[in-house]
Coordinates of C-alpha atoms in Angstrom, one line a residue:
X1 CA -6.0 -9.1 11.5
X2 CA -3.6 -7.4 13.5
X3 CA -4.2 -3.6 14.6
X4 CA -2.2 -0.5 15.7
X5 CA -2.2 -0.1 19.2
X6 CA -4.7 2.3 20.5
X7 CA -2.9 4.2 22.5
X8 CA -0.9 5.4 19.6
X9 CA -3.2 7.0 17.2
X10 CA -5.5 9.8 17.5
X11 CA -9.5 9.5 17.6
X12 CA -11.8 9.5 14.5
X13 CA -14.7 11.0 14.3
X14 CA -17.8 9.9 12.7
X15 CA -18.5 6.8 10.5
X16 CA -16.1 5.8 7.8
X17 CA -15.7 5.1 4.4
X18 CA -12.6 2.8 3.6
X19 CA -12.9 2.0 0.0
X20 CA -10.4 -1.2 -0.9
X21 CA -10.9 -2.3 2.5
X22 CA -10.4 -5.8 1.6
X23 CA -7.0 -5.5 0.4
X24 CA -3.9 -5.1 2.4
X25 CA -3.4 -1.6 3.6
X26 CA -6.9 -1.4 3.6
X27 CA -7.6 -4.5 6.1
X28 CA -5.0 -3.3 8.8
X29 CA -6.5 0.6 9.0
X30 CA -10.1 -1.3 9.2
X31 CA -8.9 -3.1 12.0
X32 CA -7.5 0.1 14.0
X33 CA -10.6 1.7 13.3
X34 CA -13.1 -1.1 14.8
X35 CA -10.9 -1.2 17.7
X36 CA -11.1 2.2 18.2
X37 CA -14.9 1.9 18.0
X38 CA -15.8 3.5 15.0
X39 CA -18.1 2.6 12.6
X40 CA -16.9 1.5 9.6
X41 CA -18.3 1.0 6.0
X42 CA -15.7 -1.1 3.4
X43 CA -16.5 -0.7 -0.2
X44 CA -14.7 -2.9 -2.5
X45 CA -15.3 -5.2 -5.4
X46 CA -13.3 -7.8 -4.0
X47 CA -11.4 -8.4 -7.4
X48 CA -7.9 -8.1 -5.1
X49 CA -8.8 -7.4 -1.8
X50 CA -10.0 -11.1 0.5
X51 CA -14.0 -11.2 0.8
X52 CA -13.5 -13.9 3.4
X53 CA -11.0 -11.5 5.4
X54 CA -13.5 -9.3 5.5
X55 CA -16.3 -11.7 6.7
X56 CA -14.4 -12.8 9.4
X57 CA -13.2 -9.3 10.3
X58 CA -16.7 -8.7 10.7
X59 CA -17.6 -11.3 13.4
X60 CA -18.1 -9.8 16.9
X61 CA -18.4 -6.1 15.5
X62 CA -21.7 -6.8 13.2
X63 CA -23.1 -3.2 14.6
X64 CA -20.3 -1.7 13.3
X65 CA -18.8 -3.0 10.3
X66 CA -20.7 -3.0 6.7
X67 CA -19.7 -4.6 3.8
X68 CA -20.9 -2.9 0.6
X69 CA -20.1 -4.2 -2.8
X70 CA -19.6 -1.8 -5.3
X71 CA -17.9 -0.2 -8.1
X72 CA -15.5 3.5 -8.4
X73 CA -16.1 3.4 -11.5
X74 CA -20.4 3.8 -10.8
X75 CA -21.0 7.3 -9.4
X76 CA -24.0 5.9 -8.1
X77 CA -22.2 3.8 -6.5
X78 CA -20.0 5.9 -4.8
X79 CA -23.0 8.7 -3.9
X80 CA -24.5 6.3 -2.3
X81 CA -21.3 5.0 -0.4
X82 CA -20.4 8.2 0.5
X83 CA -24.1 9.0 2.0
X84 CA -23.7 9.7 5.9
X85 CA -19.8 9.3 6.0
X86 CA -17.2 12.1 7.9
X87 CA -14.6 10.9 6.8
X88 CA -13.3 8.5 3.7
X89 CA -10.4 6.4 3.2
X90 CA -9.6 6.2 -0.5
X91 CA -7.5 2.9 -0.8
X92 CA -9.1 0.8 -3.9
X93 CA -6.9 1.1 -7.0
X94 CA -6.1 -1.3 -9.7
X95 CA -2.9 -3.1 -11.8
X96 CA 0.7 -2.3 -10.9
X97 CA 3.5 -1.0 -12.4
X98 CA 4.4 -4.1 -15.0
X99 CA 1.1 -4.8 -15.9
X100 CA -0.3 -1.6 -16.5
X101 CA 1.7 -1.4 -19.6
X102 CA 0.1 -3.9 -21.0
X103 CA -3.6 -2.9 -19.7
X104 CA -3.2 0.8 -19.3
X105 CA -6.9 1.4 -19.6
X106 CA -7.9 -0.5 -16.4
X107 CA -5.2 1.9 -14.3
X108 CA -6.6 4.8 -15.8
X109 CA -10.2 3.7 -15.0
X110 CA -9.9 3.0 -11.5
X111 CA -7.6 5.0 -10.2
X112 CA -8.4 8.2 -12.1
X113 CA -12.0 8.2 -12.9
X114 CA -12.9 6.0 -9.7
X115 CA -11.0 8.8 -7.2
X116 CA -12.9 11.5 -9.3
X117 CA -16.0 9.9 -9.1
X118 CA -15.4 9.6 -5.3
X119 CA -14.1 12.8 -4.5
X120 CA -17.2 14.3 -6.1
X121 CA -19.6 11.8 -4.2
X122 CA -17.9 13.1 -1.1
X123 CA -17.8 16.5 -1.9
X124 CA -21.9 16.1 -2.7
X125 CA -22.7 14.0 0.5
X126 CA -20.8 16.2 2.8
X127 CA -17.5 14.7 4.1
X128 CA -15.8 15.9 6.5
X129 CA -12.4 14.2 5.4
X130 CA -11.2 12.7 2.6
X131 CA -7.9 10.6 3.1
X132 CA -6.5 9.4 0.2
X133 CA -3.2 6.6 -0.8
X134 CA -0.8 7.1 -3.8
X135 CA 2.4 5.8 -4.5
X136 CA 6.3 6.8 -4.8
X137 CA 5.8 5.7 -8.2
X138 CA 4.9 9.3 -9.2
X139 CA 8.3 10.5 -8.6
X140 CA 9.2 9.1 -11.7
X141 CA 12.9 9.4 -13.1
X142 CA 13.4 12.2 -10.6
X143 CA 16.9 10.8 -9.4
X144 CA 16.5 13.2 -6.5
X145 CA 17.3 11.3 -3.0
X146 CA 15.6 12.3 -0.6
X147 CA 12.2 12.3 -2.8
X148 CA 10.5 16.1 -1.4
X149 CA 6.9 16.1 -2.3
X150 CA 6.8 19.2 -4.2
X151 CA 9.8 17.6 -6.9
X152 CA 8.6 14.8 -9.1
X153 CA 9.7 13.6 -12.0
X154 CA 8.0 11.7 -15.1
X155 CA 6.2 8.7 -14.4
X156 CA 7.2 5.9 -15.5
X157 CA 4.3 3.8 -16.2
X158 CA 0.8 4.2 -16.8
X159 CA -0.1 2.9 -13.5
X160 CA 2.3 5.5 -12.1
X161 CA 0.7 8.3 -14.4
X162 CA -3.0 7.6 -12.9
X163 CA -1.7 7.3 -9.6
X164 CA -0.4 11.5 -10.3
X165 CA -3.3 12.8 -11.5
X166 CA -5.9 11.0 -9.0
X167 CA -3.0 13.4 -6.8
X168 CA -4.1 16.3 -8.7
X169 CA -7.9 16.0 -8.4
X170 CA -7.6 15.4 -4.6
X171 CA -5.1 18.9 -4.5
X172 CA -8.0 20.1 -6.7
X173 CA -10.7 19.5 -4.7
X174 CA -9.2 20.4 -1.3
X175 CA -8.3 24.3 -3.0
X176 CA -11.5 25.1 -5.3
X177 CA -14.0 22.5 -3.7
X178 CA -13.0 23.0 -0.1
X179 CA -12.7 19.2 0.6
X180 CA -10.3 18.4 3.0
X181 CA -7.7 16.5 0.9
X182 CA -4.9 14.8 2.0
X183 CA -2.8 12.5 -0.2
X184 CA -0.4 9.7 1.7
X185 CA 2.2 8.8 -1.0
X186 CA 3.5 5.5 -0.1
X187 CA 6.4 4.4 -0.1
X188 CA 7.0 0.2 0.0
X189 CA 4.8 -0.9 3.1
X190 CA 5.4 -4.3 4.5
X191 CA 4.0 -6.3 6.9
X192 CA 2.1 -9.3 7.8
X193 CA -0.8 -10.4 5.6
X194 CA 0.8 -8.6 2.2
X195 CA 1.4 -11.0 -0.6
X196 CA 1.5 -8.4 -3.4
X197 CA 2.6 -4.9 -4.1
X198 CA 2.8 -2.1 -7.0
X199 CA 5.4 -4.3 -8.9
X200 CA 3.8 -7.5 -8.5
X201 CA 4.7 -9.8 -5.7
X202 CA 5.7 -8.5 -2.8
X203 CA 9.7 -8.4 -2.1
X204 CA 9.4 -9.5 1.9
X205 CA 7.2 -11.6 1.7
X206 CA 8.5 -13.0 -1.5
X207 CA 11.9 -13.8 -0.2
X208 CA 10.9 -15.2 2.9
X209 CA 8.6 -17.6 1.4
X210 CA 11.2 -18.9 -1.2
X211 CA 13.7 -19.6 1.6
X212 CA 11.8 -21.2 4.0
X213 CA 11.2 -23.1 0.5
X214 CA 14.3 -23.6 0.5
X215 CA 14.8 -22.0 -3.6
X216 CA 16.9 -19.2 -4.4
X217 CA 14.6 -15.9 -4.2
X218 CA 14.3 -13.8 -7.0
X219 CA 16.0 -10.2 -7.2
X220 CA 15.6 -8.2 -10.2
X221 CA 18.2 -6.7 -11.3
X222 CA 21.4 -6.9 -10.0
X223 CA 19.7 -6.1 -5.8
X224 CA 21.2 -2.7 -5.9
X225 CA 17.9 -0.9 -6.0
X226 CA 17.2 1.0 -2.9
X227 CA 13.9 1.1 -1.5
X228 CA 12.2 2.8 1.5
X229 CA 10.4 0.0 3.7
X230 CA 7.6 1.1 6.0
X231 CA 5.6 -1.1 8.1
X232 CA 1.8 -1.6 8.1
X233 CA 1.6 -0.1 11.4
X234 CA 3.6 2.9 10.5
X235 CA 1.6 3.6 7.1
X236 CA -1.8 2.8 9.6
X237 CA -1.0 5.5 11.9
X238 CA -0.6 7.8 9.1
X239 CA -4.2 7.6 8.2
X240 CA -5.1 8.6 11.7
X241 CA -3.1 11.6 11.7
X242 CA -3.8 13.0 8.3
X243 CA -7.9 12.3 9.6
X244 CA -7.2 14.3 12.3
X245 CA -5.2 17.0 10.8
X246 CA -7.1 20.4 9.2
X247 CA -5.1 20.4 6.4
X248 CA -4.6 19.4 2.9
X249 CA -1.8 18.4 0.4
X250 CA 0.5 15.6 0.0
X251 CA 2.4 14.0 2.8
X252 CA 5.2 11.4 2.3
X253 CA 4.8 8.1 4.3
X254 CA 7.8 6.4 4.5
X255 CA 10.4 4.7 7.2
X256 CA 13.0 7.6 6.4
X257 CA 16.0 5.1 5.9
X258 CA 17.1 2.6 2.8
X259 CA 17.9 -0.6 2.3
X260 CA 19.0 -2.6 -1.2
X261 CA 17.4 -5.3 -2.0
X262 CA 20.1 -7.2 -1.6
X263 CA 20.4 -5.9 2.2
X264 CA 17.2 -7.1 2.0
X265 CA 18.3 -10.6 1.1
X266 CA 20.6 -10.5 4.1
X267 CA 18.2 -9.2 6.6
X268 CA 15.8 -11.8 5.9
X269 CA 18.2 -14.6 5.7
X270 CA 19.1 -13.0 9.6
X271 CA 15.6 -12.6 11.0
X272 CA 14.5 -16.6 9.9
X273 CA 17.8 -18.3 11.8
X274 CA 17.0 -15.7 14.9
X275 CA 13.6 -17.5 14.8
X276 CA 15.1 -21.1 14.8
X277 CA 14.4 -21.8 10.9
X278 CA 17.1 -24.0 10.0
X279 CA 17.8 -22.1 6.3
X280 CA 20.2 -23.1 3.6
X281 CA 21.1 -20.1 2.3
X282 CA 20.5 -20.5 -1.8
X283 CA 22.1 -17.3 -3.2
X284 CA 19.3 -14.9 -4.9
X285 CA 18.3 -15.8 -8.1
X286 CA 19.0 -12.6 -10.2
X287 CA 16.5 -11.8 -13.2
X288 CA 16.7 -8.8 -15.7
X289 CA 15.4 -5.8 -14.1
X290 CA 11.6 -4.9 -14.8
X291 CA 10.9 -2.4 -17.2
X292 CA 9.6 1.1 -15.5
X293 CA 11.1 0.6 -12.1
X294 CA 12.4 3.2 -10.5
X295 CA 16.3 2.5 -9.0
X296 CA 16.5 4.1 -6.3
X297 CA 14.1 5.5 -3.0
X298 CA 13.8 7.2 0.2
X299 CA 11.4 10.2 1.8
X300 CA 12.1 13.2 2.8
X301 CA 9.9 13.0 6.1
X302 CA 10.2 16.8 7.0
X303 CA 6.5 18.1 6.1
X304 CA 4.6 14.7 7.5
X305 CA 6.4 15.2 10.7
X306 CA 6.1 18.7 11.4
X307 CA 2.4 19.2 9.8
X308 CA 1.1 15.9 10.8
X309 CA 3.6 14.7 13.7
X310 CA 4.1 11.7 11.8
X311 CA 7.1 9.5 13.2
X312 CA 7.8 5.8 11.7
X313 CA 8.5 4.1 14.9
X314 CA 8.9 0.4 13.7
X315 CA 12.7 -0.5 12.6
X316 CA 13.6 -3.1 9.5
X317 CA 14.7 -5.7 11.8
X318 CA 11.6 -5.5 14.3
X319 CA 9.2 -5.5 10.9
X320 CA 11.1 -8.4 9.6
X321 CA 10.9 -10.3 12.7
X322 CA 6.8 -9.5 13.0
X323 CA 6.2 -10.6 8.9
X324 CA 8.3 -13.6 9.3
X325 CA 6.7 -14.3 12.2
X326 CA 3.3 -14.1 10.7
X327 CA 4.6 -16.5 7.7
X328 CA 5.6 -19.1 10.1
X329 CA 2.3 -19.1 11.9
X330 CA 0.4 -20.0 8.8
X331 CA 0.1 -24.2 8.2
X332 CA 2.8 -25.6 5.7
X333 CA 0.0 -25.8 3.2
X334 CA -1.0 -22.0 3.3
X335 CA 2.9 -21.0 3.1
X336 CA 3.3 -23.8 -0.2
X337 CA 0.0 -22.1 -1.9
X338 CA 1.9 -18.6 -1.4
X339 CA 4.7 -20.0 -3.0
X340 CA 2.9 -21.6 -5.7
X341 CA 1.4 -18.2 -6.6
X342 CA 4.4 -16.3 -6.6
X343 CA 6.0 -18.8 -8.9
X344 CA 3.2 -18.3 -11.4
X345 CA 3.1 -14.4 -11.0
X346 CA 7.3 -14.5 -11.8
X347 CA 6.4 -16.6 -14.5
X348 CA 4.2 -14.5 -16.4
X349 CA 6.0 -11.4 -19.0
X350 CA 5.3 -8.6 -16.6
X351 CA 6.5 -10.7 -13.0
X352 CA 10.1 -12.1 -14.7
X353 CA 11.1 -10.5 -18.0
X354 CA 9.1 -7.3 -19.2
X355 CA 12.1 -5.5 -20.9
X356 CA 12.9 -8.7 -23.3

Protein backbone atom coordinates (compact mmCIF):
# COMPACT_ATOMS: atom_id res chain seq x y z
CA UNK A 1 0.00 0.00 0.00
CA UNK A 2 1.22 3.12 -1.10
CA UNK A 3 1.78 6.23 1.45
CA UNK A 4 1.92 10.05 1.49
CA UNK A 5 5.30 11.19 1.48
CA UNK A 6 6.49 12.14 4.94
CA UNK A 7 7.85 15.15 4.36
CA UNK A 8 4.50 16.46 3.47
CA UNK A 9 2.24 16.02 6.37
CA UNK A 10 2.46 17.14 9.85
CA UNK A 11 3.20 14.74 12.92
CA UNK A 12 0.57 12.84 15.05
CA UNK A 13 0.54 12.46 18.27
CA UNK A 14 -0.23 9.50 20.26
CA UNK A 15 -1.77 6.06 19.24
CA UNK A 16 -4.60 6.00 16.78
CA UNK A 17 -7.78 4.74 16.21
CA UNK A 18 -8.67 4.41 12.40
CA UNK A 19 -12.03 2.71 12.37
CA UNK A 20 -12.70 1.22 8.50
CA UNK A 21 -9.12 0.86 8.14
CA UNK A 22 -9.53 -1.93 5.84
CA UNK A 23 -11.26 -0.20 3.30
CA UNK A 24 -9.86 2.23 0.81
CA UNK A 25 -9.42 5.72 2.27
CA UNK A 26 -8.89 3.95 5.27
CA UNK A 27 -5.80 1.68 4.13
CA UNK A 28 -3.83 4.64 2.46
CA UNK A 29 -4.06 7.08 5.89
CA UNK A 30 -2.91 3.63 7.84
CA UNK A 31 -0.09 3.48 5.75
CA UNK A 32 1.04 7.28 6.22
CA UNK A 33 0.62 6.86 9.74
CA UNK A 34 2.92 3.55 10.21
CA UNK A 35 5.42 5.37 8.23
CA UNK A 36 5.33 8.14 10.22
CA UNK A 37 5.78 5.77 13.24
CA UNK A 38 2.78 5.97 14.97
CA UNK A 39 0.98 3.43 16.53
CA UNK A 40 -1.93 2.47 15.02
CA UNK A 41 -5.17 0.40 16.06
CA UNK A 42 -7.72 -0.57 12.83
CA UNK A 43 -11.12 -1.44 13.81
CA UNK A 44 -13.25 -2.80 11.19
CA UNK A 45 -15.62 -5.77 10.54
CA UNK A 46 -14.09 -6.39 7.38
CA UNK A 47 -17.59 -6.77 5.58
CA UNK A 48 -15.94 -4.11 2.78
CA UNK A 49 -12.78 -3.24 3.75
CA UNK A 50 -9.66 -6.30 2.62
CA UNK A 51 -8.74 -8.50 5.91
CA UNK A 52 -5.80 -9.74 3.85
CA UNK A 53 -4.68 -6.03 3.08
CA UNK A 54 -4.59 -5.57 6.37
CA UNK A 55 -2.51 -8.65 7.31
CA UNK A 56 -0.06 -7.96 5.04
CA UNK A 57 0.02 -4.24 5.89
CA UNK A 58 0.92 -5.54 9.18
CA UNK A 59 4.15 -7.49 8.40
CA UNK A 60 7.28 -5.65 9.50
CA UNK A 61 5.38 -3.11 11.81
CA UNK A 62 3.83 -6.04 14.25
CA UNK A 63 4.70 -3.53 17.35
CA UNK A 64 2.80 -1.08 15.94
CA UNK A 65 -0.21 -2.11 14.03
CA UNK A 66 -3.36 -3.89 15.80
CA UNK A 67 -6.07 -5.38 14.22
CA UNK A 68 -9.31 -5.39 16.31
CA UNK A 69 -12.46 -6.83 14.95
CA UNK A 70 -15.40 -5.19 15.98
CA UNK A 71 -18.65 -3.67 15.53
CA UNK A 72 -19.97 0.56 15.68
CA UNK A 73 -22.91 -0.59 16.19
CA UNK A 74 -21.59 -2.36 19.94
CA UNK A 75 -20.81 0.49 22.33
CA UNK A 76 -18.82 -1.88 24.03
CA UNK A 77 -17.13 -2.31 21.34
CA UNK A 78 -16.24 0.96 20.57
CA UNK A 79 -15.34 1.89 24.59
CA UNK A 80 -13.08 -0.50 24.45
CA UNK A 81 -11.58 0.56 20.95
CA UNK A 82 -11.39 3.89 21.97
CA UNK A 83 -9.51 2.94 25.49
CA UNK A 84 -5.89 4.63 25.37
CA UNK A 85 -6.35 6.39 21.90
CA UNK A 86 -5.43 10.47 21.16
CA UNK A 87 -6.69 10.63 18.34
CA UNK A 88 -9.45 8.66 16.16
CA UNK A 89 -10.04 8.35 12.56
CA UNK A 90 -13.80 7.73 11.95
CA UNK A 91 -13.84 6.10 8.37
CA UNK A 92 -16.21 2.85 8.62
CA UNK A 93 -19.60 3.47 7.13
CA UNK A 94 -21.91 1.37 5.22
CA UNK A 95 -24.16 1.08 1.58
CA UNK A 96 -23.99 3.89 -1.00
CA UNK A 97 -26.16 6.00 -2.53
CA UNK A 98 -28.30 3.40 -4.93
CA UNK A 99 -28.46 0.81 -2.51
CA UNK A 100 -29.43 2.58 0.46
CA UNK A 101 -32.82 3.06 -0.92
CA UNK A 102 -33.48 -0.12 -0.98
CA UNK A 103 -31.81 -1.00 2.63
CA UNK A 104 -32.09 2.33 4.34
CA UNK A 105 -31.85 0.75 7.71
CA UNK A 106 -28.33 -0.56 7.37
CA UNK A 107 -27.10 3.32 6.36
CA UNK A 108 -28.84 4.65 9.22
CA UNK A 109 -27.31 1.99 11.59
CA UNK A 110 -23.86 2.34 10.80
CA UNK A 111 -23.34 5.56 9.95
CA UNK A 112 -25.60 7.29 12.43
CA UNK A 113 -25.78 5.15 15.49
CA UNK A 114 -22.17 3.63 14.92
CA UNK A 115 -20.52 7.60 14.77
CA UNK A 116 -22.72 8.25 17.95
CA UNK A 117 -21.70 5.37 19.57
CA UNK A 118 -18.08 6.26 18.81
CA UNK A 119 -18.07 9.82 19.42
CA UNK A 120 -19.38 9.00 22.93
CA UNK A 121 -16.74 6.10 23.46
CA UNK A 122 -14.22 8.80 22.68
CA UNK A 123 -15.65 11.45 24.54
CA UNK A 124 -15.62 8.79 27.76
CA UNK A 125 -12.11 7.44 27.08
CA UNK A 126 -10.50 10.77 26.68
CA UNK A 127 -9.53 11.59 23.06
CA UNK A 128 -7.64 14.04 22.22
CA UNK A 129 -9.01 14.21 18.45
CA UNK A 130 -11.69 12.93 16.69
CA UNK A 131 -11.33 13.10 12.76
CA UNK A 132 -14.16 12.20 11.06
CA UNK A 133 -15.13 11.42 6.85
CA UNK A 134 -18.50 12.37 5.23
CA UNK A 135 -19.55 12.82 1.86
CA UNK A 136 -20.61 15.67 -0.78
CA UNK A 137 -23.66 13.70 -0.86
CA UNK A 138 -25.12 15.93 1.88
CA UNK A 139 -25.24 18.84 -0.25
CA UNK A 140 -28.20 17.42 -1.72
CA UNK A 141 -30.18 19.32 -4.52
CA UNK A 142 -28.32 22.52 -3.55
CA UNK A 143 -27.52 23.47 -7.26
CA UNK A 144 -25.01 25.89 -5.73
CA UNK A 145 -21.43 25.63 -7.57
CA UNK A 146 -18.95 26.05 -5.68
CA UNK A 147 -20.57 23.73 -2.84
CA UNK A 148 -19.62 26.20 0.70
CA UNK A 149 -19.87 24.14 3.68
CA UNK A 150 -22.27 26.14 5.61
CA UNK A 151 -25.10 25.86 2.29
CA UNK A 152 -26.60 22.36 1.80
CA UNK A 153 -29.38 21.33 0.37
CA UNK A 154 -31.80 18.16 0.85
CA UNK A 155 -30.28 14.82 0.69
CA UNK A 156 -31.00 12.87 -1.62
CA UNK A 157 -30.79 9.49 -0.44
CA UNK A 158 -30.92 7.86 2.76
CA UNK A 159 -27.34 7.07 2.66
CA UNK A 160 -26.84 10.74 2.06
CA UNK A 161 -29.25 11.67 5.05
CA UNK A 162 -27.15 9.46 7.61
CA UNK A 163 -24.06 10.70 6.32
CA UNK A 164 -25.71 14.68 7.53
CA UNK A 165 -26.57 13.88 10.75
CA UNK A 166 -23.44 11.67 11.82
CA UNK A 167 -22.19 15.58 10.64
CA UNK A 168 -24.40 16.97 13.24
CA UNK A 169 -23.42 14.75 16.25
CA UNK A 170 -19.70 15.35 15.46
CA UNK A 171 -20.62 19.52 15.38
CA UNK A 172 -22.53 18.44 18.54
CA UNK A 173 -19.98 16.97 20.33
CA UNK A 174 -17.09 19.34 19.46
CA UNK A 175 -19.59 22.61 20.91
CA UNK A 176 -21.41 21.01 24.10
CA UNK A 177 -19.06 17.96 24.69
CA UNK A 178 -15.77 19.69 24.00
CA UNK A 179 -14.44 16.95 21.60
CA UNK A 180 -12.37 18.16 19.11
CA UNK A 181 -14.47 17.45 15.99
CA UNK A 182 -13.59 17.82 12.65
CA UNK A 183 -15.66 16.58 9.69
CA UNK A 184 -13.71 16.02 6.07
CA UNK A 185 -16.62 15.99 3.50
CA UNK A 186 -15.38 14.24 0.66
CA UNK A 187 -15.59 14.90 -2.39
CA UNK A 188 -14.87 11.78 -5.22
CA UNK A 189 -11.33 10.47 -4.17
CA UNK A 190 -9.48 8.33 -6.61
CA UNK A 191 -6.58 6.51 -6.62
CA UNK A 192 -4.81 3.25 -6.70
CA UNK A 193 -6.30 0.32 -4.80
CA UNK A 194 -10.20 1.80 -5.03
CA UNK A 195 -12.59 -0.46 -6.74
CA UNK A 196 -15.81 1.07 -5.31
CA UNK A 197 -17.24 4.32 -4.27
CA UNK A 198 -20.56 6.02 -2.76
CA UNK A 199 -22.52 5.16 -6.10
CA UNK A 200 -21.27 1.84 -6.48
CA UNK A 201 -18.33 1.06 -8.70
CA UNK A 202 -15.91 3.33 -8.90
CA UNK A 203 -15.84 5.78 -12.16
CA UNK A 204 -11.72 5.61 -12.67
CA UNK A 205 -11.23 2.63 -12.00
CA UNK A 206 -14.25 1.50 -13.69
CA UNK A 207 -13.44 2.99 -17.05
CA UNK A 208 -10.03 2.02 -17.08
CA UNK A 209 -10.64 -1.50 -16.46
CA UNK A 210 -13.39 -1.78 -19.24
CA UNK A 211 -10.89 -0.40 -21.88
CA UNK A 212 -8.02 -2.17 -21.23
CA UNK A 213 -10.97 -4.80 -21.62
CA UNK A 214 -11.35 -3.59 -24.45
CA UNK A 215 -15.79 -2.99 -23.87
CA UNK A 216 -17.33 0.24 -24.06
CA UNK A 217 -17.33 1.66 -20.30
CA UNK A 218 -20.36 2.58 -18.77
CA UNK A 219 -21.53 6.37 -18.19
CA UNK A 220 -24.73 7.09 -16.66
CA UNK A 221 -26.47 9.44 -17.99
CA UNK A 222 -25.70 11.30 -20.79
CA UNK A 223 -21.49 12.03 -19.08
CA UNK A 224 -22.42 15.52 -18.46
CA UNK A 225 -22.24 15.24 -14.70
CA UNK A 226 -19.51 17.20 -13.16
CA UNK A 227 -17.60 15.87 -10.45
CA UNK A 228 -14.69 17.03 -8.23
CA UNK A 229 -11.83 14.33 -8.32
CA UNK A 230 -9.32 14.24 -5.52
CA UNK A 231 -6.53 11.91 -5.08
CA UNK A 232 -5.89 9.52 -2.23
CA UNK A 233 -2.85 11.36 -1.40
CA UNK A 234 -4.61 14.68 -1.27
CA UNK A 235 -7.69 13.36 0.85
CA UNK A 236 -4.57 11.51 3.11
CA UNK A 237 -2.97 14.68 3.86
CA UNK A 238 -6.19 16.09 4.94
CA UNK A 239 -6.44 13.85 7.85
CA UNK A 240 -3.12 15.00 9.04
CA UNK A 241 -3.96 18.45 9.00
CA UNK A 242 -7.37 18.42 10.56
CA UNK A 243 -5.36 16.05 13.49
CA UNK A 244 -3.20 18.67 13.89
CA UNK A 245 -5.44 21.59 13.81
CA UNK A 246 -7.27 22.86 17.33
CA UNK A 247 -10.29 23.39 15.74
CA UNK A 248 -13.56 21.95 14.93
CA UNK A 249 -16.33 22.04 12.12
CA UNK A 250 -16.60 20.86 8.69
CA UNK A 251 -13.91 21.25 6.09
CA UNK A 252 -14.31 20.52 2.32
CA UNK A 253 -11.74 18.04 0.77
CA UNK A 254 -11.77 18.32 -2.61
CA UNK A 255 -9.26 18.97 -5.86
CA UNK A 256 -10.98 22.55 -6.37
CA UNK A 257 -11.49 21.88 -10.25
CA UNK A 258 -14.26 19.74 -12.41
CA UNK A 259 -14.24 17.50 -14.83
CA UNK A 260 -17.48 15.61 -16.67
CA UNK A 261 -17.52 12.30 -16.85
CA UNK A 262 -17.26 12.29 -20.18
CA UNK A 263 -13.82 14.44 -19.88
CA UNK A 264 -13.30 11.73 -17.79
CA UNK A 265 -13.79 9.22 -20.69
CA UNK A 266 -11.26 11.30 -22.63
CA UNK A 267 -8.60 11.64 -20.04
CA UNK A 268 -8.50 8.03 -19.40
CA UNK A 269 -8.55 7.07 -22.97
CA UNK A 270 -5.19 9.75 -22.95
CA UNK A 271 -3.37 8.54 -19.87
CA UNK A 272 -3.58 4.43 -21.19
CA UNK A 273 -1.96 5.25 -24.86
CA UNK A 274 0.75 7.63 -22.95
CA UNK A 275 1.51 4.36 -21.08
CA UNK A 276 1.96 2.28 -24.31
CA UNK A 277 -1.61 0.36 -24.01
CA UNK A 278 -2.52 -0.19 -27.39
CA UNK A 279 -6.59 0.78 -26.79
CA UNK A 280 -9.40 0.61 -29.26
CA UNK A 281 -11.38 3.28 -28.26
CA UNK A 282 -15.18 1.70 -27.85
CA UNK A 283 -17.39 4.76 -27.41
CA UNK A 284 -18.94 4.83 -23.68
CA UNK A 285 -21.72 2.84 -23.18
CA UNK A 286 -24.45 5.29 -21.91
CA UNK A 287 -27.15 3.98 -19.30
CA UNK A 288 -30.16 5.91 -17.74
CA UNK A 289 -28.93 8.07 -15.00
CA UNK A 290 -29.11 6.61 -11.30
CA UNK A 291 -31.72 7.66 -9.30
CA UNK A 292 -30.48 10.26 -6.32
CA UNK A 293 -27.35 11.44 -8.00
CA UNK A 294 -26.45 14.58 -7.69
CA UNK A 295 -25.56 16.50 -11.33
CA UNK A 296 -23.24 18.48 -10.75
CA UNK A 297 -19.87 19.17 -8.07
CA UNK A 298 -17.05 21.13 -7.00
CA UNK A 299 -15.66 22.65 -3.42
CA UNK A 300 -15.25 25.76 -2.38
CA UNK A 301 -11.70 25.14 -0.81
CA UNK A 302 -11.54 28.63 1.00
CA UNK A 303 -12.05 27.54 4.82
CA UNK A 304 -9.77 24.11 4.47
CA UNK A 305 -7.07 26.25 3.12
CA UNK A 306 -6.93 29.07 5.32
CA UNK A 307 -7.95 27.13 8.68
CA UNK A 308 -6.23 23.96 7.90
CA UNK A 309 -3.59 25.04 5.14
CA UNK A 310 -5.01 22.34 3.11
CA UNK A 311 -3.77 22.50 -0.68
CA UNK A 312 -4.68 19.57 -3.27
CA UNK A 313 -1.31 19.25 -4.88
CA UNK A 314 -1.89 16.18 -7.23
CA UNK A 315 -3.44 17.22 -10.85
CA UNK A 316 -6.16 14.89 -12.92
CA UNK A 317 -3.63 13.85 -15.32
CA UNK A 318 -0.72 12.96 -12.74
CA UNK A 319 -3.64 10.91 -10.65
CA UNK A 320 -4.75 9.24 -13.79
CA UNK A 321 -1.37 8.32 -14.73
CA UNK A 322 -0.50 6.91 -10.95
CA UNK A 323 -4.20 4.65 -10.89
CA UNK A 324 -3.66 3.39 -14.27
CA UNK A 325 -0.46 2.64 -13.46
CA UNK A 326 -1.40 0.67 -10.46
CA UNK A 327 -4.05 -1.24 -12.74
CA UNK A 328 -1.45 -2.32 -15.15
CA UNK A 329 0.85 -3.63 -12.49
CA UNK A 330 -1.73 -6.10 -11.32
CA UNK A 331 -1.51 -9.77 -13.31
CA UNK A 332 -4.10 -10.11 -16.27
CA UNK A 333 -6.07 -12.38 -13.93
CA UNK A 334 -6.53 -9.76 -11.00
CA UNK A 335 -7.53 -6.95 -13.62
CA UNK A 336 -10.31 -9.74 -15.43
CA UNK A 337 -11.74 -10.50 -11.68
CA UNK A 338 -12.15 -6.59 -11.35
CA UNK A 339 -13.92 -6.55 -14.40
CA UNK A 340 -15.87 -9.54 -13.66
CA UNK A 341 -17.16 -7.71 -10.48
CA UNK A 342 -17.95 -4.55 -11.91
CA UNK A 343 -20.08 -6.32 -14.63
CA UNK A 344 -22.09 -8.00 -11.88
CA UNK A 345 -22.36 -4.77 -9.63
CA UNK A 346 -23.83 -2.82 -13.14
CA UNK A 347 -25.91 -5.64 -13.48
CA UNK A 348 -27.73 -5.58 -10.43
CA UNK A 349 -31.17 -2.66 -10.08
CA UNK A 350 -29.20 -0.18 -8.11
CA UNK A 351 -25.54 -0.42 -10.37
CA UNK A 352 -27.46 -0.04 -14.07
CA UNK A 353 -31.19 1.03 -13.91
CA UNK A 354 -32.57 2.29 -10.38
CA UNK A 355 -34.95 4.88 -11.83
CA UNK A 356 -36.95 2.17 -14.14
Amino acid sequence: MQSVPEESLPPVSGTCLVTGGAGFVGSHLVASLLQLGAEVTVMDNFSYGSRHRMESMAKGHEERLHLLSGSLESLEDCVEACQDIHTVFHYASTGNSPSSFEEPFSSCQANVEGSLNLLWAAWKQGVHKFVQASSSSVYGDDSSIPMVEDRTGRPQSPYALSRYVAELYGDLFWRKYHLPTITLRYFNVYGPGQLWAEQGPAVVTCMLSYLLQGQSPPIYGNGEQSRDFVYIDDAVSANFLAAASRRGGVYNVGSGERYTINEIYEECLSVLKNLGQKIIAPPPHYLPQRFGEVNHGLAHMGRASQELGYKPTITMSEGLHRTASWLLSLSQDERDLIYAHYLDAIATPWGREANE
